[in-house]
Short mmCIF file of C-alpha atoms in Angstrom, two decimals:
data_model
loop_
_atom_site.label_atom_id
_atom_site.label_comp_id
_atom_site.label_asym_id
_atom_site.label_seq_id
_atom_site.Cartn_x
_atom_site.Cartn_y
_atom_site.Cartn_z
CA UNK G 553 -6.55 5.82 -13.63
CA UNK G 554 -4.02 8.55 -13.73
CA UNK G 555 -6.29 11.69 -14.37
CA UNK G 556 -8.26 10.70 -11.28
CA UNK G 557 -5.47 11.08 -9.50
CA UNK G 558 -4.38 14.31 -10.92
CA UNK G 559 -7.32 15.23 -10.49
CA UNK G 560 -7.35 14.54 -6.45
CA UNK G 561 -4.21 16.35 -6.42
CA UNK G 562 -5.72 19.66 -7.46
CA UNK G 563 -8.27 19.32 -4.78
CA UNK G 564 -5.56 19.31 -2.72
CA UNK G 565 -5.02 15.62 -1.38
CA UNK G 566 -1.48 14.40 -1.48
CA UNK G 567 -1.19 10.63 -0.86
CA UNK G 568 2.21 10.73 -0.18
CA UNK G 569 3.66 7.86 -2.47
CA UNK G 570 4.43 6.81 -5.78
CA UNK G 571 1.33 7.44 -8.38
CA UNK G 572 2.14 3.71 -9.92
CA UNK G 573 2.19 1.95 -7.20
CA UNK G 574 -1.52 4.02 -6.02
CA UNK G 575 -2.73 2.76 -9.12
CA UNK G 576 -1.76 -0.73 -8.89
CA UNK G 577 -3.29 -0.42 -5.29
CA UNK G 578 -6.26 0.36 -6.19
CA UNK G 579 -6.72 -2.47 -9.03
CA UNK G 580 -5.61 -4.93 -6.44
CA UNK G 581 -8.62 -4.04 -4.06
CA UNK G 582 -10.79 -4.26 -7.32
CA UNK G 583 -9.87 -7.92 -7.42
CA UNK G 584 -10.68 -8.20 -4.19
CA UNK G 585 -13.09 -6.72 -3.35
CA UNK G 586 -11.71 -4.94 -0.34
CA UNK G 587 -14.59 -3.83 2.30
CA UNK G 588 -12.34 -3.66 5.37
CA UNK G 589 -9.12 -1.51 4.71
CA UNK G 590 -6.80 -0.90 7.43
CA UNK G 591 -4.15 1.91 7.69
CA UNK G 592 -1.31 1.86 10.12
CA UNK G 593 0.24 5.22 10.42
CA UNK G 594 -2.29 7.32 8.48
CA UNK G 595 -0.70 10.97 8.71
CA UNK G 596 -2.70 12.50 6.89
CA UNK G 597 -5.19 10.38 5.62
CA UNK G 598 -4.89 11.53 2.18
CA UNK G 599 -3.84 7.69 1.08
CA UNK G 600 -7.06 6.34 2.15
CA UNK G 601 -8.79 9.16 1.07
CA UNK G 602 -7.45 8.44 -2.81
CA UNK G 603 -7.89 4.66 -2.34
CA UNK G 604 -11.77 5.36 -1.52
CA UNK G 605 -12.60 7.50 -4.19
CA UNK G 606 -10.36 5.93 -7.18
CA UNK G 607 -10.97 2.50 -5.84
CA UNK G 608 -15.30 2.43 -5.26
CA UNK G 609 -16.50 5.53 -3.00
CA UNK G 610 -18.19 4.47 0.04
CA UNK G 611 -18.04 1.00 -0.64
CA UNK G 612 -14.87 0.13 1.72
CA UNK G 613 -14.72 1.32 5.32
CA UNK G 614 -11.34 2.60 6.32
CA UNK G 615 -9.86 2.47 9.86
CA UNK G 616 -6.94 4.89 10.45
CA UNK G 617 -4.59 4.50 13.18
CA UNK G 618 -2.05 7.73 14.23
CA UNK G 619 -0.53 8.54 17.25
CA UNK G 620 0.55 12.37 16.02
CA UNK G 621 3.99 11.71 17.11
CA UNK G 622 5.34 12.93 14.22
CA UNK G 623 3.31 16.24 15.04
CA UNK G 624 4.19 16.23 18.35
CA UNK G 625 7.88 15.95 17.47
CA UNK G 626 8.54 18.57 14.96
CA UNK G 627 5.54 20.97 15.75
CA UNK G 628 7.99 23.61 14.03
CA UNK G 629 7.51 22.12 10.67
CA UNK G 630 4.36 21.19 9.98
CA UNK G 631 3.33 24.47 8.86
CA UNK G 632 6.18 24.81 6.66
CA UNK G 633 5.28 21.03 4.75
CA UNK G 634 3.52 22.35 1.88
CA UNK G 635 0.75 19.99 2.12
CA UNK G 636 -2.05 19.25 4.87
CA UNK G 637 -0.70 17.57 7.94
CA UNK G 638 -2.76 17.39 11.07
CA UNK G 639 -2.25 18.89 14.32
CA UNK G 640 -4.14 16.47 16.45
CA UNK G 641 -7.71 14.07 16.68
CA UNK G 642 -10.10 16.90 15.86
CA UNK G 643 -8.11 18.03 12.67
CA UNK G 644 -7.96 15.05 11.26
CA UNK G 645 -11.87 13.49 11.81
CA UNK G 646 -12.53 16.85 10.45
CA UNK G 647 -10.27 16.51 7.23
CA UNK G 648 -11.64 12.80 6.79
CA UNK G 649 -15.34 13.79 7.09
CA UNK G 650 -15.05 16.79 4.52
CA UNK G 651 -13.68 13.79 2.10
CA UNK G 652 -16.70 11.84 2.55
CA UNK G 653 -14.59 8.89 4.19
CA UNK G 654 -16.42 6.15 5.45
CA UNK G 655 -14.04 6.23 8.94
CA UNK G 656 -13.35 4.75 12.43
CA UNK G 657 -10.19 6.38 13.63
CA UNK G 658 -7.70 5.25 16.29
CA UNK G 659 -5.50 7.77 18.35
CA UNK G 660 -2.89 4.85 19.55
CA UNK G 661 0.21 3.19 18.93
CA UNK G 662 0.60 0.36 16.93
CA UNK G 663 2.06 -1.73 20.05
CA UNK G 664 -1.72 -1.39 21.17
CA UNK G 665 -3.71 -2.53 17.84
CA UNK G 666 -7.37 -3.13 18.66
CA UNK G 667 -9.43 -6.43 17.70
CA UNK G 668 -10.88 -5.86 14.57
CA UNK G 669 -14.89 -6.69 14.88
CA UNK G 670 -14.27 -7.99 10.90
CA UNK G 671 -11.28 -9.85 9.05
CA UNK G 672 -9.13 -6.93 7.15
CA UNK G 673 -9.46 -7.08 3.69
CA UNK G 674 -6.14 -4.82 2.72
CA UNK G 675 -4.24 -3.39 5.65
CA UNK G 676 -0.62 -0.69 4.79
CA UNK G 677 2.25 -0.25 7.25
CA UNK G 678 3.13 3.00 7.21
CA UNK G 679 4.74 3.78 10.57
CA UNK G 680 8.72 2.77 10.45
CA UNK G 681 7.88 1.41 13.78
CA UNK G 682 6.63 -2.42 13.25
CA UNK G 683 7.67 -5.12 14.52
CA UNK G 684 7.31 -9.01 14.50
CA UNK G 685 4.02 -8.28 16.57
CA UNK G 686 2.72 -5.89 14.20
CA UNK G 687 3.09 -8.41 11.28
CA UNK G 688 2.35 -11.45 13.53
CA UNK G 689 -0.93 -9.29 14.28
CA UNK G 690 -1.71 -8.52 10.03
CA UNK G 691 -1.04 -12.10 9.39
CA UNK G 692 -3.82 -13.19 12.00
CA UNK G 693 -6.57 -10.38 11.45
CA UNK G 694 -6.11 -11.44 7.39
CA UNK G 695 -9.57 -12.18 5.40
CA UNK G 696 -8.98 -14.94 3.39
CA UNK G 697 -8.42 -12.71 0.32
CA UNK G 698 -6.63 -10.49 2.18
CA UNK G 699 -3.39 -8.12 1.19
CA UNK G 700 -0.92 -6.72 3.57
CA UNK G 701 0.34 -3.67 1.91
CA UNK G 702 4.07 -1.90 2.64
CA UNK G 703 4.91 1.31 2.08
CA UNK G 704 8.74 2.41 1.97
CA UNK G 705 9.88 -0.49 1.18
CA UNK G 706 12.91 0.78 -0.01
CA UNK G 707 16.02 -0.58 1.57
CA UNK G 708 17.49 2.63 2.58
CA UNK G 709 13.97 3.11 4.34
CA UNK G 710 12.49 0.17 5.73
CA UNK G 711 15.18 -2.45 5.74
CA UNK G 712 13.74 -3.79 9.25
CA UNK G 713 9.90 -4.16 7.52
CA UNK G 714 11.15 -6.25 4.41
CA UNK G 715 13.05 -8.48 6.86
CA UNK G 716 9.89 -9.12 9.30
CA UNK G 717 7.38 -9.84 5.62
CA UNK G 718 10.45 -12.18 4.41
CA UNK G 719 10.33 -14.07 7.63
CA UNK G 720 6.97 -14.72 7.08
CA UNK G 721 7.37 -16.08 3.90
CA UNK G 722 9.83 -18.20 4.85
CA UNK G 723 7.28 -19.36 7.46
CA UNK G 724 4.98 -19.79 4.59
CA UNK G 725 1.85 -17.57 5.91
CA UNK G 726 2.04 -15.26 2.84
CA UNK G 727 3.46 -14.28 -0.47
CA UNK G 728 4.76 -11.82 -2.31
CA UNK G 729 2.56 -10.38 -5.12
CA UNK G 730 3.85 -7.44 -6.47
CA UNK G 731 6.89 -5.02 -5.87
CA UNK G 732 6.23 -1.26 -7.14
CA UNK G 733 8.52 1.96 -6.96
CA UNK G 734 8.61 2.36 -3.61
CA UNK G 735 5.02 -0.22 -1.84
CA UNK G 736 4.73 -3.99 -2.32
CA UNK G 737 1.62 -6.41 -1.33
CA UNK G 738 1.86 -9.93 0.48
CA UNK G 739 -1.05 -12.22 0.21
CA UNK G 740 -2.14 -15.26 2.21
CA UNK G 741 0.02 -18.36 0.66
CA UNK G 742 -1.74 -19.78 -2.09
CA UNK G 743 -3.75 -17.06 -3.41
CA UNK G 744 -1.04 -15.03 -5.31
CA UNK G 745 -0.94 -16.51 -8.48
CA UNK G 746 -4.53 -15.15 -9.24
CA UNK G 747 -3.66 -11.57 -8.53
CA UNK G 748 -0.60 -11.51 -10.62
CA UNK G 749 -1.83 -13.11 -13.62
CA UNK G 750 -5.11 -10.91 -13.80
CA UNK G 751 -2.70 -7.64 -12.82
CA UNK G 752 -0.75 -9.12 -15.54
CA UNK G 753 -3.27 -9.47 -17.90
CA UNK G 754 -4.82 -6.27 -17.31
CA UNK G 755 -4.12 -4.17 -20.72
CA UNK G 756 -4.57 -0.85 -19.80
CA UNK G 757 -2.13 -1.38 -16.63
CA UNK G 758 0.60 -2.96 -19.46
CA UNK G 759 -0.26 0.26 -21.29
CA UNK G 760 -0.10 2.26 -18.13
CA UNK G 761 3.91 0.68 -16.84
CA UNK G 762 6.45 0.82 -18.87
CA UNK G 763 7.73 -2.59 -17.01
CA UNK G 764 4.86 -5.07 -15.15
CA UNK G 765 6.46 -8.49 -15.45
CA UNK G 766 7.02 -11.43 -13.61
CA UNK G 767 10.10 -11.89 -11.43
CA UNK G 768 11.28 -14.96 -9.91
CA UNK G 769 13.57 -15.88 -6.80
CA UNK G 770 14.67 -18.71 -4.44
CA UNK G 771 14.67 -18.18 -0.76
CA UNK G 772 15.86 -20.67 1.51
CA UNK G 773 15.30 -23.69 -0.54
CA UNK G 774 12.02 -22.00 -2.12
CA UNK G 775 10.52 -20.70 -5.58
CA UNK G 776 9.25 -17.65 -5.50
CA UNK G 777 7.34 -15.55 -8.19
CA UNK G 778 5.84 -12.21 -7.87
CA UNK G 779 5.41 -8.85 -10.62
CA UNK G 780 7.49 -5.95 -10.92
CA UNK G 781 6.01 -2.96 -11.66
CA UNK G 782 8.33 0.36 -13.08
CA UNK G 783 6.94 3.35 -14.83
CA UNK G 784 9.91 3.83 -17.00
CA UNK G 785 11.38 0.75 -18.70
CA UNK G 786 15.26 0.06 -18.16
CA UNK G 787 17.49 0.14 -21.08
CA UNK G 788 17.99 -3.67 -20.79
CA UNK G 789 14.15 -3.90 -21.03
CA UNK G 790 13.95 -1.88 -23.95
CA UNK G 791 16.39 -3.61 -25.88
CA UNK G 792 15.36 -7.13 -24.62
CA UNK G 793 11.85 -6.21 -26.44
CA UNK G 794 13.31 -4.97 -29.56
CA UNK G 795 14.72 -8.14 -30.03
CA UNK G 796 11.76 -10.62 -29.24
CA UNK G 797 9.96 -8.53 -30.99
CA UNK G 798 12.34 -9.19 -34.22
#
């Protein structure tokens, strides 16, 4: 899992997130089966990129939505990123056809989302900018297996995102399935349990985290389980499994 990766970033792709929770992507869609995957604030397309070609290449078909505002607003420092950013339509098709990508791309903003022709399999917020429509819109354009994905999740990132997925779930239209470093997945309510237990029960991913376990809450008068995934262990859950393991 983790030398394919590497091995993407010395081709030059740079996903821009945490390599644990790309991984655990990836072996959600497995369970899956994801054939429609959805991106919502692409930049540079280097997630979907990863996803196709760690997950099953050319077996998915990836739309990409960007509006280049970011591009448009700091023009100044795109050349000074680092890493491959695109300067507009052309550059990207052109970056996503070199990768092989099986692509439809949209030059909008997400306050205009199309009609997908097919129900989306896996679709990842990436644009700081949704709102209740934008989820309302993911929850409705679901496939029955379907996983709405969330990058920055972070509180000091994307406080306003958590809050418009937790309303949801208090609605009951989805669940929580897994919380990573810095991404998290919702599923269609009911259909969680099966993804954590066989992401659970997964050795090599136990072998790969140094923490996937299950967590538990109650919101508003409701139980709630879903898996935590860490790289590094915590000192409590270091010592916790010295002792069971007494």
């Amino acid at each position: 899992m983790e030398s394919k990766l590497e091995e993407l970033k010395k081709q030059g792709y740079n996903p821009l997130t945490n390599d644990p929770d790309l991984v655990l992507s990836v072996e959600t869609l497995k369970l899956i089966g994801a054939t429609q995957i959805w991106e919502l604030g692409c930049g540079s397309g280097d997630w979907s990129i990863c996803i196709d070609k760690m997950y099953q290449p050319g077996f998915a078909e990836y739309h990409l939505i960007d509006n280049f505002q970011f591009t448009n607003l700091h023009p100044d420092i795109i050349n000074r990123l680092g890493y491959y950013w695109p300067k507009d339509e052309k550059d990207i098709k052109k970056h996503l056809s070199e990768a092989e990508l099986d692509y439809v791309f949209y030059n909008i903003d997400i306050a205009n989302l199309p009609a997908p022709k097919e129900p989306i399999d896996c679709v990842r917020l990436d644009t700081a900018r949704e709102t209740a429509e934008t989820i309302q819109w993911c929850v409705d354009n679901l496939s029955k297996n379907g996983i709405i994905q969330c990058a920055d999740i972070r509180i000091n990132k994307s406080f306003q995102k958590v809050m418009l997925m937790t309303e949801q779930v208090i609605k009951g239209s989805i669940e929580l399935v897994w919380l990573g470093e810095g991404e998290g997945v919702w599923c269609r309510k009911g259909k969680g349990k099966y993804l954590r237990d066989k992401l659970y029960n997964d050795p090599d991913l136990q072998d790969y985290f140094g923490e996937l376990r299950y967590n538990d809450s109650t919101l508003m008068g409701q139980y709630y389980e879903y898996l935590r995934a860490r790289l590094k262990q915590t000192r409590y859950a270091k010592v916790r499994e010295e002792l069971i393991g007494k």
